[in-house]
mmCIF file with all atom_site columns, C-alpha atoms in Angstrom:
data_model
loop_
_atom_site.group_PDB
_atom_site.id
_atom_site.type_symbol
_atom_site.label_atom_id
_atom_site.label_alt_id
_atom_site.label_comp_id
_atom_site.label_asym_id
_atom_site.label_entity_id
_atom_site.label_seq_id
_atom_site.pdbx_PDB_ins_code
_atom_site.Cartn_x
_atom_site.Cartn_y
_atom_site.Cartn_z
_atom_site.occupancy
_atom_site.B_iso_or_equiv
_atom_site.pdbx_formal_charge
_atom_site.auth_seq_id
_atom_site.auth_comp_id
_atom_site.auth_asym_id
_atom_site.auth_atom_id
_atom_site.pdbx_PDB_model_num
ATOM 1   C CA . ASN A 1 1   ? 0.000   0.000  0.000   1.00 60.00 ? 221  ASN A CA 1
ATOM 2   C CA . ALA A 1 2   ? 1.851   3.064  -1.300  1.00 74.00 ? 222  ALA A CA 1
ATOM 3   C CA . GLY A 1 3   ? -0.294  5.761  0.367   1.00 94.00 ? 223  GLY A CA 1
ATOM 4   C CA . VAL A 1 4   ? 0.683   9.173  -1.036  1.00 96.00 ? 224  VAL A CA 1
ATOM 5   C CA . THR A 1 5   ? 3.339   9.162  -3.759  1.00 96.00 ? 225  THR A CA 1
ATOM 6   C CA . GLN A 1 6   ? 5.159   12.299 -4.880  1.00 97.00 ? 226  GLN A CA 1
ATOM 7   C CA . THR A 1 7   ? 7.381   12.676 -7.918  1.00 96.00 ? 227  THR A CA 1
ATOM 8   C CA . PRO A 1 8   ? 10.071  13.745 -8.378  1.00 96.00 ? 228  PRO A CA 1
ATOM 9   C CA . LYS A 1 9   ? 11.911  13.433 -5.045  1.00 95.00 ? 229  LYS A CA 1
ATOM 10  C CA . PHE A 1 10  ? 14.474  16.085 -5.988  1.00 96.00 ? 230  PHE A CA 1
ATOM 11  C CA . GLN A 1 11  ? 14.555  18.820 -8.631  1.00 96.00 ? 231  GLN A CA 1
ATOM 12  C CA . VAL A 1 12  ? 16.840  21.711 -9.495  1.00 97.00 ? 232  VAL A CA 1
ATOM 13  C CA . LEU A 1 13  ? 15.431  24.490 -11.672 1.00 96.00 ? 233  LEU A CA 1
ATOM 14  C CA . LYS A 1 14  ? 16.803  27.723 -13.040 1.00 97.00 ? 234  LYS A CA 1
ATOM 15  C CA . THR A 1 15  ? 14.932  30.947 -12.414 1.00 97.00 ? 235  THR A CA 1
ATOM 16  C CA . GLY A 1 16  ? 12.116  31.288 -14.923 1.00 97.00 ? 236  GLY A CA 1
ATOM 17  C CA . GLN A 1 17  ? 11.787  27.594 -15.721 1.00 97.00 ? 237  GLN A CA 1
ATOM 18  C CA . SER A 1 18  ? 8.505   25.799 -15.202 1.00 96.00 ? 238  SER A CA 1
ATOM 19  C CA . MET A 1 19  ? 7.709   22.402 -13.758 1.00 96.00 ? 239  MET A CA 1
ATOM 20  C CA . THR A 1 20  ? 4.889   20.301 -12.383 1.00 97.00 ? 240  THR A CA 1
ATOM 21  C CA . LEU A 1 21  ? 5.052   18.369 -9.134  1.00 97.00 ? 241  LEU A CA 1
ATOM 22  C CA . GLN A 1 22  ? 2.989   15.219 -9.240  1.00 97.00 ? 242  GLN A CA 1
ATOM 23  C CA . CYS A 1 23  ? 1.029   13.635 -6.395  1.00 97.00 ? 243  CYS A CA 1
ATOM 24  C CA . ALA A 1 24  ? -1.105  10.496 -6.357  1.00 97.00 ? 244  ALA A CA 1
ATOM 25  C CA . GLN A 1 25  ? -2.887  8.697  -3.535  1.00 97.00 ? 245  GLN A CA 1
ATOM 26  C CA . ASP A 1 26  ? -4.289  5.184  -3.527  1.00 96.00 ? 246  ASP A CA 1
ATOM 27  C CA . MET A 1 27  ? -6.474  5.446  -0.417  1.00 94.00 ? 247  MET A CA 1
ATOM 28  C CA . ASN A 1 28  ? -9.612  6.677  -2.234  1.00 93.00 ? 248  ASN A CA 1
ATOM 29  C CA . HIS A 1 29  ? -9.417  9.932  -0.287  1.00 92.00 ? 249  HIS A CA 1
ATOM 30  C CA . ASN A 1 30  ? -11.606 12.861 -1.239  1.00 91.00 ? 250  ASN A CA 1
ATOM 31  C CA . SER A 1 31  ? -9.426  15.770 -0.105  1.00 91.00 ? 251  SER A CA 1
ATOM 32  C CA . MET A 1 32  ? -5.896  16.599 -1.246  1.00 93.00 ? 252  MET A CA 1
ATOM 33  C CA . TYR A 1 33  ? -3.446  19.311 -0.215  1.00 94.00 ? 253  TYR A CA 1
ATOM 34  C CA . TRP A 1 34  ? -0.138  20.919 -1.126  1.00 97.00 ? 254  TRP A CA 1
ATOM 35  C CA . TYR A 1 35  ? 2.113   22.334 1.592   1.00 96.00 ? 255  TYR A CA 1
ATOM 36  C CA . ARG A 1 36  ? 5.584   23.809 1.548   1.00 97.00 ? 256  ARG A CA 1
ATOM 37  C CA . GLN A 1 37  ? 8.049   23.553 4.402   1.00 95.00 ? 257  GLN A CA 1
ATOM 38  C CA . ASP A 1 38  ? 10.746  26.159 4.903   1.00 92.00 ? 258  ASP A CA 1
ATOM 39  C CA . PRO A 1 39  ? 13.257  26.416 7.759   1.00 83.00 ? 259  PRO A CA 1
ATOM 40  C CA . GLY A 1 40  ? 11.704  28.292 10.672  1.00 80.00 ? 260  GLY A CA 1
ATOM 41  C CA . MET A 1 41  ? 8.363   28.610 8.870   1.00 84.00 ? 261  MET A CA 1
ATOM 42  C CA . GLY A 1 42  ? 6.741   25.267 9.475   1.00 87.00 ? 262  GLY A CA 1
ATOM 43  C CA . LEU A 1 43  ? 4.237   23.860 6.988   1.00 93.00 ? 263  LEU A CA 1
ATOM 44  C CA . ARG A 1 44  ? 2.286   26.396 4.964   1.00 93.00 ? 264  ARG A CA 1
ATOM 45  C CA . LEU A 1 45  ? -0.761  25.514 2.889   1.00 93.00 ? 265  LEU A CA 1
ATOM 46  C CA . ILE A 1 46  ? -0.448  26.435 -0.801  1.00 96.00 ? 266  ILE A CA 1
ATOM 47  C CA . TYR A 1 47  ? -3.632  25.020 -2.337  1.00 95.00 ? 267  TYR A CA 1
ATOM 48  C CA . TYR A 1 48  ? -6.131  22.345 -1.480  1.00 93.00 ? 268  TYR A CA 1
ATOM 49  C CA . SER A 1 49  ? -8.896  20.374 -3.127  1.00 92.00 ? 269  SER A CA 1
ATOM 50  C CA . ALA A 1 50  ? -11.716 19.412 -0.777  1.00 87.00 ? 270  ALA A CA 1
ATOM 51  C CA . SER A 1 51  ? -13.229 17.119 -3.396  1.00 87.00 ? 271  SER A CA 1
ATOM 52  C CA . GLU A 1 52  ? -12.737 16.134 -7.016  1.00 88.00 ? 272  GLU A CA 1
ATOM 53  C CA . GLY A 1 53  ? -13.491 19.114 -9.223  1.00 88.00 ? 273  GLY A CA 1
ATOM 54  C CA . THR A 1 54  ? -12.805 21.817 -6.630  1.00 91.00 ? 274  THR A CA 1
ATOM 55  C CA . THR A 1 55  ? -9.652  23.708 -5.691  1.00 95.00 ? 275  THR A CA 1
ATOM 56  C CA . ASP A 1 56  ? -9.076  26.556 -3.255  1.00 93.00 ? 276  ASP A CA 1
ATOM 57  C CA . LYS A 1 57  ? -6.227  28.830 -2.249  1.00 94.00 ? 277  LYS A CA 1
ATOM 58  C CA . GLY A 1 58  ? -4.392  28.325 0.994   1.00 92.00 ? 278  GLY A CA 1
ATOM 59  C CA . GLU A 1 59  ? -2.038  30.642 2.869   1.00 90.00 ? 279  GLU A CA 1
ATOM 60  C CA . VAL A 1 60  ? 0.654   31.089 0.189   1.00 95.00 ? 280  VAL A CA 1
ATOM 61  C CA . PRO A 1 61  ? -0.834  30.474 -3.316  1.00 97.00 ? 281  PRO A CA 1
ATOM 62  C CA . ASN A 1 62  ? 1.050   33.141 -5.290  1.00 96.00 ? 282  ASN A CA 1
ATOM 63  C CA . GLY A 1 63  ? 3.269   31.729 -8.026  1.00 96.00 ? 283  GLY A CA 1
ATOM 64  C CA . TYR A 1 64  ? 1.510   28.348 -8.098  1.00 97.00 ? 284  TYR A CA 1
ATOM 65  C CA . ASN A 1 65  ? -1.328  26.662 -9.916  1.00 97.00 ? 285  ASN A CA 1
ATOM 66  C CA . VAL A 1 66  ? -2.965  23.322 -9.222  1.00 97.00 ? 286  VAL A CA 1
ATOM 67  C CA . SER A 1 67  ? -4.991  20.723 -11.084 1.00 96.00 ? 287  SER A CA 1
ATOM 68  C CA . ARG A 1 68  ? -7.145  18.042 -9.514  1.00 95.00 ? 288  ARG A CA 1
ATOM 69  C CA . LEU A 1 69  ? -6.844  15.655 -12.446 1.00 89.00 ? 289  LEU A CA 1
ATOM 70  C CA . ASN A 1 70  ? -9.097  12.991 -10.940 1.00 94.00 ? 290  ASN A CA 1
ATOM 71  C CA . LYS A 1 71  ? -9.822  11.639 -7.480  1.00 94.00 ? 291  LYS A CA 1
ATOM 72  C CA . ARG A 1 72  ? -6.336  10.127 -7.158  1.00 96.00 ? 292  ARG A CA 1
ATOM 73  C CA . GLU A 1 73  ? -4.118  12.879 -8.555  1.00 97.00 ? 293  GLU A CA 1
ATOM 74  C CA . PHE A 1 74  ? -3.415  16.476 -7.579  1.00 97.00 ? 294  PHE A CA 1
ATOM 75  C CA . SER A 1 75  ? -0.587  18.330 -9.314  1.00 97.00 ? 295  SER A CA 1
ATOM 76  C CA . LEU A 1 76  ? 1.188   21.577 -8.429  1.00 98.00 ? 296  LEU A CA 1
ATOM 77  C CA . ARG A 1 77  ? 2.646   23.743 -11.190 1.00 97.00 ? 297  ARG A CA 1
ATOM 78  C CA . LEU A 1 78  ? 5.262   26.448 -11.002 1.00 96.00 ? 298  LEU A CA 1
ATOM 79  C CA . GLU A 1 79  ? 4.923   28.506 -14.183 1.00 93.00 ? 299  GLU A CA 1
ATOM 80  C CA . SER A 1 80  ? 8.036   30.653 -13.712 1.00 96.00 ? 300  SER A CA 1
ATOM 81  C CA . ALA A 1 81  ? 10.180  29.429 -10.846 1.00 96.00 ? 301  ALA A CA 1
ATOM 82  C CA . ALA A 1 82  ? 11.800  31.927 -8.482  1.00 97.00 ? 302  ALA A CA 1
ATOM 83  C CA . PRO A 1 83  ? 14.530  31.398 -5.838  1.00 96.00 ? 303  PRO A CA 1
ATOM 84  C CA . SER A 1 84  ? 11.894  32.136 -3.154  1.00 96.00 ? 304  SER A CA 1
ATOM 85  C CA . GLN A 1 85  ? 10.185  28.912 -4.202  1.00 97.00 ? 305  GLN A CA 1
ATOM 86  C CA . THR A 1 86  ? 13.146  26.835 -3.053  1.00 97.00 ? 306  THR A CA 1
ATOM 87  C CA . SER A 1 87  ? 11.519  24.584 -0.484  1.00 97.00 ? 307  SER A CA 1
ATOM 88  C CA . VAL A 1 88  ? 10.366  21.087 0.389   1.00 97.00 ? 308  VAL A CA 1
ATOM 89  C CA . TYR A 1 89  ? 6.899   20.450 -0.996  1.00 98.00 ? 309  TYR A CA 1
ATOM 90  C CA . PHE A 1 90  ? 4.534   17.975 0.645   1.00 97.00 ? 310  PHE A CA 1
ATOM 91  C CA . CYS A 1 91  ? 1.363   16.554 -0.787  1.00 97.00 ? 311  CYS A CA 1
ATOM 92  C CA . ALA A 1 92  ? -1.255  15.172 1.598   1.00 95.00 ? 312  ALA A CA 1
ATOM 93  C CA . SER A 1 93  ? -4.677  13.584 1.436   1.00 94.00 ? 313  SER A CA 1
ATOM 94  C CA . SER A 1 94  ? -7.548  12.869 3.811   1.00 90.00 ? 314  SER A CA 1
ATOM 95  C CA . GLU A 1 95  ? -10.706 10.797 3.589   1.00 85.00 ? 315  GLU A CA 1
ATOM 96  C CA . LEU A 1 96  ? -12.938 13.693 4.539   1.00 72.00 ? 316  LEU A CA 1
ATOM 97  C CA . PRO A 1 97  ? -12.252 17.337 5.150   1.00 65.00 ? 317  PRO A CA 1
ATOM 98  C CA . PRO A 1 98  ? -9.725  16.968 7.944   1.00 57.00 ? 318  PRO A CA 1
ATOM 99  C CA . ARG A 1 99  ? -11.814 17.327 11.069  1.00 58.00 ? 319  ARG A CA 1
ATOM 100 C CA . GLY A 1 100 ? -10.596 15.274 13.953  1.00 55.00 ? 320  GLY A CA 1
ATOM 101 C CA . ASN A 1 101 ? -10.597 11.637 13.032  1.00 62.00 ? 321  ASN A CA 1
ATOM 102 C CA . SER A 1 102 ? -9.788  12.161 9.370   1.00 76.00 ? 322  SER A CA 1
ATOM 103 C CA . PRO A 1 103 ? -6.131  13.126 9.616   1.00 84.00 ? 323  PRO A CA 1
ATOM 104 C CA . LEU A 1 104 ? -3.879  14.100 6.761   1.00 90.00 ? 324  LEU A CA 1
ATOM 105 C CA . HIS A 1 105 ? -1.642  11.434 5.211   1.00 93.00 ? 325  HIS A CA 1
ATOM 106 C CA . PHE A 1 106 ? 1.539   12.928 3.776   1.00 96.00 ? 326  PHE A CA 1
ATOM 107 C CA . GLY A 1 107 ? 3.899   11.907 1.024   1.00 96.00 ? 327  GLY A CA 1
ATOM 108 C CA . ASN A 1 108 ? 7.656   12.015 1.591   1.00 95.00 ? 328  ASN A CA 1
ATOM 109 C CA . GLY A 1 109 ? 8.136   15.341 -0.123  1.00 96.00 ? 329  GLY A CA 1
ATOM 110 C CA . THR A 1 110 ? 9.803   16.888 -3.169  1.00 97.00 ? 330  THR A CA 1
ATOM 111 C CA . ARG A 1 111 ? 12.938  18.908 -2.464  1.00 96.00 ? 331  ARG A CA 1
ATOM 112 C CA . LEU A 1 112 ? 13.061  21.778 -4.982  1.00 97.00 ? 332  LEU A CA 1
ATOM 113 C CA . THR A 1 113 ? 15.974  24.139 -5.473  1.00 96.00 ? 333  THR A CA 1
ATOM 114 C CA . VAL A 1 114 ? 15.666  27.178 -7.745  1.00 97.00 ? 334  VAL A CA 1
ATOM 115 C CA . THR A 1 115 ? 18.960  28.802 -8.715  1.00 96.00 ? 335  THR A CA 1
ATOM 116 C CA . ASP B 2 1   ? -0.504  36.700 10.845  1.00 70.00 ? 1250 ASP B CA 1
ATOM 117 C CA . GLN B 2 2   ? 0.242   33.396 12.504  1.00 82.00 ? 1251 GLN B CA 1
ATOM 118 C CA . GLN B 2 3   ? -2.881  31.624 13.712  1.00 91.00 ? 1252 GLN B CA 1
ATOM 119 C CA . VAL B 2 4   ? -1.083  28.630 15.250  1.00 94.00 ? 1253 VAL B CA 1
ATOM 120 C CA . LYS B 2 5   ? 2.021   29.369 17.286  1.00 95.00 ? 1254 LYS B CA 1
ATOM 121 C CA . GLN B 2 6   ? 4.674   27.088 18.675  1.00 96.00 ? 1255 GLN B CA 1
ATOM 122 C CA . ASN B 2 7   ? 6.979   29.427 20.523  1.00 91.00 ? 1256 ASN B CA 1
ATOM 123 C CA . SER B 2 8   ? 9.674   26.914 21.464  1.00 94.00 ? 1257 SER B CA 1
ATOM 124 C CA . PRO B 2 9   ? 11.825  25.967 18.459  1.00 93.00 ? 1258 PRO B CA 1
ATOM 125 C CA . SER B 2 10  ? 13.470  23.155 20.408  1.00 96.00 ? 1259 SER B CA 1
ATOM 126 C CA . LEU B 2 11  ? 13.208  21.157 23.611  1.00 96.00 ? 1260 LEU B CA 1
ATOM 127 C CA . SER B 2 12  ? 15.565  18.657 25.259  1.00 97.00 ? 1261 SER B CA 1
ATOM 128 C CA . VAL B 2 13  ? 14.242  16.035 27.678  1.00 97.00 ? 1262 VAL B CA 1
ATOM 129 C CA . GLN B 2 14  ? 15.900  13.130 29.429  1.00 97.00 ? 1263 GLN B CA 1
ATOM 130 C CA . GLU B 2 15  ? 14.796  9.643  28.413  1.00 97.00 ? 1264 GLU B CA 1
ATOM 131 C CA . GLY B 2 16  ? 12.069  8.373  30.738  1.00 97.00 ? 1265 GLY B CA 1
ATOM 132 C CA . ARG B 2 17  ? 10.902  11.840 31.769  1.00 98.00 ? 1266 ARG B CA 1
ATOM 133 C CA . ILE B 2 18  ? 7.829   13.732 30.580  1.00 98.00 ? 1267 ILE B CA 1
ATOM 134 C CA . SER B 2 19  ? 8.012   15.847 27.408  1.00 98.00 ? 1268 SER B CA 1
ATOM 135 C CA . ILE B 2 20  ? 5.571   18.759 27.212  1.00 98.00 ? 1269 ILE B CA 1
ATOM 136 C CA . LEU B 2 21  ? 5.134   20.570 23.908  1.00 98.00 ? 1270 LEU B CA 1
ATOM 137 C CA . ASN B 2 22  ? 3.042   23.720 23.820  1.00 98.00 ? 1271 ASN B CA 1
ATOM 138 C CA . CYS B 2 23  ? 0.915   25.438 21.213  1.00 97.00 ? 1272 CYS B CA 1
ATOM 139 C CA . ASP B 2 24  ? -1.176  28.623 21.163  1.00 97.00 ? 1273 ASP B CA 1
ATOM 140 C CA . TYR B 2 25  ? -3.799  29.674 18.669  1.00 97.00 ? 1274 TYR B CA 1
ATOM 141 C CA . THR B 2 26  ? -5.712  32.825 17.858  1.00 95.00 ? 1275 THR B CA 1
ATOM 142 C CA . ASN B 2 27  ? -8.723  31.686 15.821  1.00 91.00 ? 1276 ASN B CA 1
ATOM 143 C CA . SER B 2 28  ? -11.675 30.708 18.019  1.00 92.00 ? 1277 SER B CA 1
ATOM 144 C CA . MET B 2 29  ? -13.363 29.055 15.017  1.00 91.00 ? 1278 MET B CA 1
ATOM 145 C CA . PHE B 2 30  ? -10.907 26.148 14.929  1.00 92.00 ? 1279 PHE B CA 1
ATOM 146 C CA . ASP B 2 31  ? -12.890 22.964 15.554  1.00 89.00 ? 1280 ASP B CA 1
ATOM 147 C CA . TYR B 2 32  ? -10.146 20.329 15.813  1.00 91.00 ? 1281 TYR B CA 1
ATOM 148 C CA . PHE B 2 33  ? -6.553  20.395 16.938  1.00 94.00 ? 1282 PHE B CA 1
ATOM 149 C CA . LEU B 2 34  ? -3.968  17.852 15.858  1.00 93.00 ? 1283 LEU B CA 1
ATOM 150 C CA . TRP B 2 35  ? -0.370  16.914 16.523  1.00 96.00 ? 1284 TRP B CA 1
ATOM 151 C CA . TYR B 2 36  ? 1.951   15.545 13.847  1.00 96.00 ? 1285 TYR B CA 1
ATOM 152 C CA . LYS B 2 37  ? 5.433   14.101 14.183  1.00 97.00 ? 1286 LYS B CA 1
ATOM 153 C CA . LYS B 2 38  ? 8.108   14.414 11.524  1.00 95.00 ? 1287 LYS B CA 1
ATOM 154 C CA . TYR B 2 39  ? 11.400  12.606 11.036  1.00 95.00 ? 1288 TYR B CA 1
ATOM 155 C CA . PRO B 2 40  ? 14.050  13.953 8.609   1.00 90.00 ? 1289 PRO B CA 1
ATOM 156 C CA . ALA B 2 41  ? 13.440  13.162 4.930   1.00 88.00 ? 1290 ALA B CA 1
ATOM 157 C CA . GLU B 2 42  ? 9.946   11.873 5.651   1.00 92.00 ? 1291 GLU B CA 1
ATOM 158 C CA . GLY B 2 43  ? 6.477   13.387 5.568   1.00 94.00 ? 1292 GLY B CA 1
ATOM 159 C CA . PRO B 2 44  ? 4.709   14.260 8.828   1.00 94.00 ? 1293 PRO B CA 1
ATOM 160 C CA . THR B 2 45  ? 2.653   11.504 10.436  1.00 94.00 ? 1294 THR B CA 1
ATOM 161 C CA . PHE B 2 46  ? -0.484  11.959 12.507  1.00 92.00 ? 1295 PHE B CA 1
ATOM 162 C CA . LEU B 2 47  ? -0.140  11.442 16.260  1.00 95.00 ? 1296 LEU B CA 1
ATOM 163 C CA . ILE B 2 48  ? -3.259  12.501 18.116  1.00 94.00 ? 1297 ILE B CA 1
ATOM 164 C CA . SER B 2 49  ? -6.154  14.961 17.850  1.00 92.00 ? 1298 SER B CA 1
ATOM 165 C CA . ILE B 2 50  ? -8.714  16.641 20.067  1.00 93.00 ? 1299 ILE B CA 1
ATOM 166 C CA . SER B 2 51  ? -12.080 18.175 19.339  1.00 92.00 ? 1300 SER B CA 1
ATOM 167 C CA . SER B 2 52  ? -12.656 21.760 20.452  1.00 92.00 ? 1301 SER B CA 1
ATOM 168 C CA . ILE B 2 53  ? -15.489 20.539 22.685  1.00 93.00 ? 1302 ILE B CA 1
ATOM 169 C CA . LYS B 2 54  ? -13.165 18.349 24.765  1.00 95.00 ? 1303 LYS B CA 1
ATOM 170 C CA . ASP B 2 55  ? -10.344 19.204 27.132  1.00 96.00 ? 1304 ASP B CA 1
ATOM 171 C CA . LYS B 2 56  ? -8.303  16.009 27.088  1.00 97.00 ? 1305 LYS B CA 1
ATOM 172 C CA . ASN B 2 57  ? -7.573  13.093 24.804  1.00 96.00 ? 1306 ASN B CA 1
ATOM 173 C CA . GLU B 2 58  ? -5.231  10.230 25.584  1.00 97.00 ? 1307 GLU B CA 1
ATOM 174 C CA . ASP B 2 59  ? -3.635  7.582  23.390  1.00 95.00 ? 1308 ASP B CA 1
ATOM 175 C CA . GLY B 2 60  ? -1.021  5.413  25.033  1.00 97.00 ? 1309 GLY B CA 1
ATOM 176 C CA . ARG B 2 61  ? 1.970   7.538  25.995  1.00 97.00 ? 1310 ARG B CA 1
ATOM 177 C CA . PHE B 2 62  ? 0.497   10.623 24.329  1.00 98.00 ? 1311 PHE B CA 1
ATOM 178 C CA . THR B 2 63  ? -2.033  12.998 25.906  1.00 98.00 ? 1312 THR B CA 1
ATOM 179 C CA . VAL B 2 64  ? -3.277  16.260 24.473  1.00 98.00 ? 1313 VAL B CA 1
ATOM 180 C CA . PHE B 2 65  ? -4.807  18.922 26.717  1.00 98.00 ? 1314 PHE B CA 1
ATOM 181 C CA . LEU B 2 66  ? -6.921  21.807 25.434  1.00 98.00 ? 1315 LEU B CA 1
ATOM 182 C CA . ASN B 2 67  ? -7.602  25.026 27.341  1.00 97.00 ? 1316 ASN B CA 1
ATOM 183 C CA . LYS B 2 68  ? -10.082 26.954 25.226  1.00 95.00 ? 1317 LYS B CA 1
ATOM 184 C CA . SER B 2 69  ? -10.259 29.998 27.461  1.00 95.00 ? 1318 SER B CA 1
ATOM 185 C CA . ALA B 2 70  ? -6.501  30.432 27.123  1.00 96.00 ? 1319 ALA B CA 1
ATOM 186 C CA . LYS B 2 71  ? -6.454  29.283 23.470  1.00 97.00 ? 1320 LYS B CA 1
ATOM 187 C CA . HIS B 2 72  ? -3.700  26.891 24.415  1.00 97.00 ? 1321 HIS B CA 1
ATOM 188 C CA . LEU B 2 73  ? -3.016  23.208 23.911  1.00 97.00 ? 1322 LEU B CA 1
ATOM 189 C CA . SER B 2 74  ? -0.213  20.933 24.963  1.00 98.00 ? 1323 SER B CA 1
ATOM 190 C CA . LEU B 2 75  ? 1.077   17.484 24.094  1.00 98.00 ? 1324 LEU B CA 1
ATOM 191 C CA . HIS B 2 76  ? 2.438   15.328 26.907  1.00 98.00 ? 1325 HIS B CA 1
ATOM 192 C CA . ILE B 2 77  ? 4.628   12.320 26.166  1.00 98.00 ? 1326 ILE B CA 1
ATOM 193 C CA . VAL B 2 78  ? 5.202   9.981  29.096  1.00 97.00 ? 1327 VAL B CA 1
ATOM 194 C CA . PRO B 2 79  ? 7.659   8.342  29.353  1.00 97.00 ? 1328 PRO B CA 1
ATOM 195 C CA . SER B 2 80  ? 9.842   9.895  26.666  1.00 98.00 ? 1329 SER B CA 1
ATOM 196 C CA . GLN B 2 81  ? 11.751  7.428  24.498  1.00 97.00 ? 1330 GLN B CA 1
ATOM 197 C CA . PRO B 2 82  ? 14.676  7.846  22.074  1.00 96.00 ? 1331 PRO B CA 1
ATOM 198 C CA . GLY B 2 83  ? 12.378  7.286  19.085  1.00 96.00 ? 1332 GLY B CA 1
ATOM 199 C CA . ASP B 2 84  ? 10.389  10.347 20.143  1.00 97.00 ? 1333 ASP B CA 1
ATOM 200 C CA . SER B 2 85  ? 13.220  12.593 18.928  1.00 98.00 ? 1334 SER B CA 1
ATOM 201 C CA . ALA B 2 86  ? 11.596  14.405 15.992  1.00 97.00 ? 1335 ALA B CA 1
ATOM 202 C CA . VAL B 2 87  ? 9.934   17.657 15.008  1.00 96.00 ? 1336 VAL B CA 1
ATOM 203 C CA . TYR B 2 88  ? 6.395   18.021 16.357  1.00 97.00 ? 1337 TYR B CA 1
ATOM 204 C CA . PHE B 2 89  ? 3.843   20.172 14.586  1.00 96.00 ? 1338 PHE B CA 1
ATOM 205 C CA . CYS B 2 90  ? 0.709   21.509 16.187  1.00 96.00 ? 1339 CYS B CA 1
ATOM 206 C CA . ALA B 2 91  ? -2.150  22.006 13.720  1.00 94.00 ? 1340 ALA B CA 1
ATOM 207 C CA . ALA B 2 92  ? -5.703  23.309 13.793  1.00 92.00 ? 1341 ALA B CA 1
ATOM 208 C CA . SER B 2 93  ? -8.584  22.768 11.404  1.00 89.00 ? 1342 SER B CA 1
ATOM 209 C CA . GLU B 2 94  ? -11.373 25.055 10.310  1.00 83.00 ? 1343 GLU B CA 1
ATOM 210 C CA . GLY B 2 95  ? -13.662 23.611 7.698   1.00 79.00 ? 1344 GLY B CA 1
ATOM 211 C CA . ASP B 2 96  ? -11.573 22.110 4.891   1.00 77.00 ? 1345 ASP B CA 1
ATOM 212 C CA . LYS B 2 97  ? -8.277  23.680 5.901   1.00 81.00 ? 1346 LYS B CA 1
ATOM 213 C CA . ILE B 2 98  ? -5.560  22.656 8.320   1.00 86.00 ? 1347 ILE B CA 1
ATOM 214 C CA . ILE B 2 99  ? -3.117  25.305 9.495   1.00 89.00 ? 1348 ILE B CA 1
ATOM 215 C CA . PHE B 2 100 ? 0.206   24.231 11.011  1.00 93.00 ? 1349 PHE B CA 1
ATOM 216 C CA . GLY B 2 101 ? 2.536   25.839 13.505  1.00 94.00 ? 1350 GLY B CA 1
ATOM 217 C CA . LYS B 2 102 ? 6.273   26.197 12.877  1.00 94.00 ? 1351 LYS B CA 1
ATOM 218 C CA . GLY B 2 103 ? 7.159   23.062 14.816  1.00 95.00 ? 1352 GLY B CA 1
ATOM 219 C CA . THR B 2 104 ? 9.191   22.176 17.903  1.00 96.00 ? 1353 THR B CA 1
ATOM 220 C CA . ARG B 2 105 ? 12.256  19.948 17.634  1.00 96.00 ? 1354 ARG B CA 1
ATOM 221 C CA . LEU B 2 106 ? 12.297  17.463 20.516  1.00 98.00 ? 1355 LEU B CA 1
ATOM 222 C CA . HIS B 2 107 ? 15.616  15.899 21.547  1.00 97.00 ? 1356 HIS B CA 1
ATOM 223 C CA . ILE B 2 108 ? 15.459  12.927 23.895  1.00 97.00 ? 1357 ILE B CA 1
ATOM 224 C CA . LEU B 2 109 ? 18.706  12.693 25.844  1.00 96.00 ? 1358 LEU B CA 1
ATOM 225 C CA . PRO B 2 110 ? 20.111  9.331  27.005  1.00 92.00 ? 1359 PRO B CA 1
#
């Protein structure tokens, strides 16, 4: 049982390049999330999708776009990467909107460096 | 504006003793509070949660206490073990969103 799978694990981009971070879950969860983790900043919510067909902005959405491709997959796109987007990106999913006994399940992250 | 605050970046505790991790929040609309644990190079994993209508929840060595009037919660780990060394994130949910604190790094000393 793979859980939440993120690809790639590592990526180096030059300023201005674009890329898509992929995330897939095999737990039949309805809700999916993208977070970024920066030193001293904790986990910050970029975008989320409460159910298939819906997406909403989180705390730090600028510079990103998302696509909920189907129930399993939720991708994060950087159209024009900037050094400030150097971070570790985590995808997560939950069975229901995460209230109490429906916790988030996280992937192992994508470490992105923008030079 | 930080809605979930963990004011201690790190904490060292002797093995076998109690570890107490603290968290404050500002949004009275949060309906659940959760604790996650994170090891290096891995994603966070869920530890324990508490509903805003309760004041205590216990699961084995882990207990979470909620003081709504003070907008404060704490995670107690008793007894602390070497495998508890990790970063602990406090989180709070409102509707479809979960907001995380900055984390506290817990070191368990031999």
